[in-house]
Short mmCIF file of C-alpha atoms in Angstrom, two decimals:
data_model
loop_
_atom_site.label_atom_id
_atom_site.label_comp_id
_atom_site.label_asym_id
_atom_site.label_seq_id
_atom_site.Cartn_x
_atom_site.Cartn_y
_atom_site.Cartn_z
CA MET A 27 69.43 16.33 -68.03
CA LYS A 28 67.80 12.88 -68.23
CA THR A 29 68.24 12.32 -64.53
CA LYS A 30 66.34 15.57 -63.71
CA LYS A 31 63.43 14.42 -65.87
CA GLU A 32 63.37 11.12 -64.36
CA PHE A 33 63.29 12.61 -60.82
CA LEU A 34 60.66 14.89 -61.66
CA LYS A 35 58.46 12.10 -63.15
CA ARG A 36 59.04 10.00 -60.04
CA ILE A 37 57.80 12.83 -57.94
CA ILE A 38 54.60 13.43 -60.06
CA ILE A 39 53.84 9.71 -60.16
CA GLN A 40 54.07 9.47 -56.40
CA LYS A 41 51.92 12.47 -55.79
CA GLN A 42 49.19 11.12 -58.26
CA GLU A 43 49.42 7.69 -56.32
CA GLY A 44 48.82 9.54 -53.04
CA SER A 45 51.19 7.48 -50.94
CA GLU A 46 52.50 10.18 -48.96
CA PHE A 47 49.16 12.29 -48.60
CA VAL A 48 47.61 10.21 -46.11
CA GLU A 49 50.57 10.40 -43.91
CA ALA A 50 51.05 14.15 -44.35
CA ALA A 51 47.43 14.67 -43.57
CA PHE A 52 47.57 12.54 -40.50
CA CYS A 53 50.67 14.42 -39.23
CA MET A 54 48.86 17.82 -39.90
CA PHE A 55 45.72 16.70 -38.10
CA VAL A 56 47.65 15.35 -35.13
CA THR A 57 49.61 18.69 -35.16
CA LEU A 58 46.29 20.61 -35.19
CA VAL A 59 44.80 18.69 -32.36
CA MET A 60 48.12 19.15 -30.36
CA LEU A 61 48.05 22.89 -30.78
CA MET A 62 44.42 23.17 -29.76
CA VAL A 63 45.17 21.11 -26.64
CA LEU A 64 48.12 23.30 -25.79
CA GLY A 65 46.00 26.59 -26.50
CA LEU A 66 43.28 25.36 -24.26
CA GLY A 67 45.85 24.28 -21.51
CA TYR A 68 47.39 27.77 -21.53
CA ALA A 69 44.01 29.39 -21.56
CA VAL A 70 43.15 27.52 -18.36
CA TRP A 71 46.51 28.16 -16.83
CA GLN A 72 46.23 31.86 -17.44
CA THR A 73 42.80 31.93 -16.06
CA GLN A 74 43.91 30.25 -12.95
CA MET A 75 46.73 32.63 -12.61
CA ASN A 76 44.22 35.57 -12.93
CA LEU A 77 42.04 33.97 -10.42
CA ASN A 78 44.88 33.42 -8.03
CA ASP A 79 45.83 37.26 -8.40
CA LYS A 80 42.12 38.28 -7.72
CA ILE A 81 42.18 36.02 -4.55
CA ASP A 82 45.40 37.65 -3.38
CA LEU A 83 44.08 41.14 -3.79
CA ILE A 84 40.76 40.37 -2.13
CA GLN A 85 42.40 38.36 0.90
CA THR A 86 44.94 41.14 1.26
CA ALA A 87 42.42 43.75 1.78
CA TYR A 88 40.45 41.65 4.26
CA MET A 89 43.48 40.69 6.04
CA LYS A 90 44.37 44.33 6.50
CA ARG A 91 41.02 44.80 8.03
CA MET A 92 41.50 41.79 10.24
CA GLU A 93 44.79 42.97 11.55
CA ALA A 94 43.07 46.34 12.39
CA THR A 95 40.15 44.70 14.10
CA GLY A 96 41.50 41.45 15.42
CA CYS A 97 38.91 39.28 13.57
CA LEU A 98 36.87 38.68 10.53
CA THR A 99 33.53 40.34 11.51
CA GLU A 100 30.30 39.15 10.14
CA ALA A 101 29.84 42.12 7.78
CA ASP A 102 33.31 41.66 6.57
CA LYS A 103 32.69 37.90 6.11
CA MET A 104 29.46 38.67 4.07
CA SER A 105 31.42 41.24 1.92
CA LEU A 106 34.27 38.84 1.39
CA VAL A 107 31.87 36.23 0.08
CA ASN A 108 30.11 38.60 -2.19
CA GLU A 109 33.51 39.74 -3.54
CA LEU A 110 34.70 36.24 -4.17
CA LYS A 111 31.30 35.35 -6.03
CA GLU A 112 31.80 38.42 -8.09
CA ALA A 113 35.24 37.08 -9.09
CA GLY A 114 33.85 33.77 -10.29
CA PHE A 115 33.49 31.48 -7.35
CA THR A 116 30.56 29.44 -6.26
CA ASN A 117 30.07 27.37 -3.10
CA VAL A 118 32.24 29.90 -1.26
CA ASP A 119 33.18 28.84 2.28
CA VAL A 120 35.22 30.82 4.71
CA THR A 121 34.97 28.68 7.80
CA GLY A 122 38.19 28.31 9.58
CA SER A 123 38.79 32.07 9.50
CA THR A 124 39.38 33.88 12.80
CA THR A 125 36.09 35.26 13.93
CA VAL A 126 36.87 35.71 17.54
CA ARG A 127 38.75 39.00 18.37
CA GLN A 128 42.40 38.17 18.96
CA GLU A 129 44.92 40.17 21.17
CA TYR A 130 47.84 42.09 19.84
CA GLY A 131 50.40 39.72 18.29
CA LYS A 132 48.18 36.68 18.02
CA PRO A 133 47.73 34.91 14.78
CA ILE A 134 44.84 35.56 12.59
CA GLN A 135 43.92 33.61 9.45
CA ILE A 136 41.48 33.64 6.52
CA ARG A 137 40.59 30.28 5.02
CA ILE A 138 38.85 30.22 1.72
CA SER A 139 37.42 27.35 -0.18
CA GLY A 140 35.33 27.55 -3.33
CA LEU A 141 34.68 26.34 -6.79
CA VAL A 142 35.27 28.14 -10.11
CA ASP A 143 33.38 27.06 -13.31
CA LEU A 144 35.37 28.28 -16.34
CA ALA A 145 32.16 27.82 -18.45
CA ASP A 146 30.58 30.70 -16.42
CA MET A 147 33.57 33.22 -16.61
CA ASP A 148 33.38 36.07 -18.94
CA THR A 149 37.01 35.57 -20.13
CA PHE A 150 35.94 32.14 -21.38
CA ASP A 151 32.95 33.00 -23.44
CA VAL A 152 34.79 31.70 -26.67
CA ILE A 153 35.66 28.39 -24.95
CA ALA A 154 32.71 27.70 -22.84
CA PRO A 155 30.72 25.90 -25.63
CA VAL A 156 33.79 23.57 -25.93
CA ILE A 157 33.83 22.86 -22.12
CA LEU A 158 30.13 22.28 -22.16
CA TYR A 159 30.46 19.98 -25.17
CA PHE A 160 33.29 17.91 -23.33
CA ARG A 161 30.85 17.71 -20.28
CA ASN A 162 27.77 16.55 -21.97
CA THR A 163 29.43 14.26 -24.41
CA PHE A 164 31.96 12.45 -22.37
CA GLY A 165 30.12 12.76 -19.06
CA LEU A 166 32.94 14.86 -17.39
CA SER A 167 31.03 16.92 -14.80
CA ASP A 168 34.13 18.31 -13.41
CA PHE A 169 35.82 19.33 -16.76
CA GLY A 170 36.49 23.06 -16.72
CA THR A 171 36.15 23.48 -13.00
CA LEU A 172 38.87 24.70 -10.59
CA ASP A 173 38.56 23.49 -7.03
CA TYR A 174 39.97 25.87 -4.31
CA VAL A 175 40.28 24.02 -1.09
CA ASN A 176 41.39 25.67 2.18
CA HIS A 177 43.54 28.42 0.86
CA THR A 178 44.75 29.79 3.93
CA PHE A 179 46.26 33.27 4.50
CA LYS A 180 47.86 34.15 7.83
CA GLY A 181 48.73 37.43 9.62
CA THR A 182 48.95 38.95 13.01
CA SER A 183 46.55 40.95 15.10
CA LYS A 184 47.60 44.56 15.45
CA VAL A 185 44.88 45.52 18.03
#
């Protein structure tokens, strides 16, 4: 019985001294920071996957039009740019796309470049202040932006 009392007394004395509290608090703080970093990383990854899906859906529709007409017409090009802007893109560029009518069986392509700012996206309303804080505090102007450069989608003319 005496050993249990001594054991409890030793635990109480150590807690009063606080020798382990600092270490435990530091470990909890580091764990909390890591969870926040992982959560932010997951949110960015999920948004990038959603954007890739949007791009695929948009480009598929325009690729089908191009296969039917043999090229990307000026009206379709303007419509494509507007749809990409609605999806969250800025500085949209579709140069390198096939704009001259191709004969049957000839290759056609859509080349999309643009920039996506996560702070401007509706799905990131909660995290947008954090992104802006990191940009302003640490001078990271590219933090929270995704750069899509020359995403090329290829097909064949059916005209």
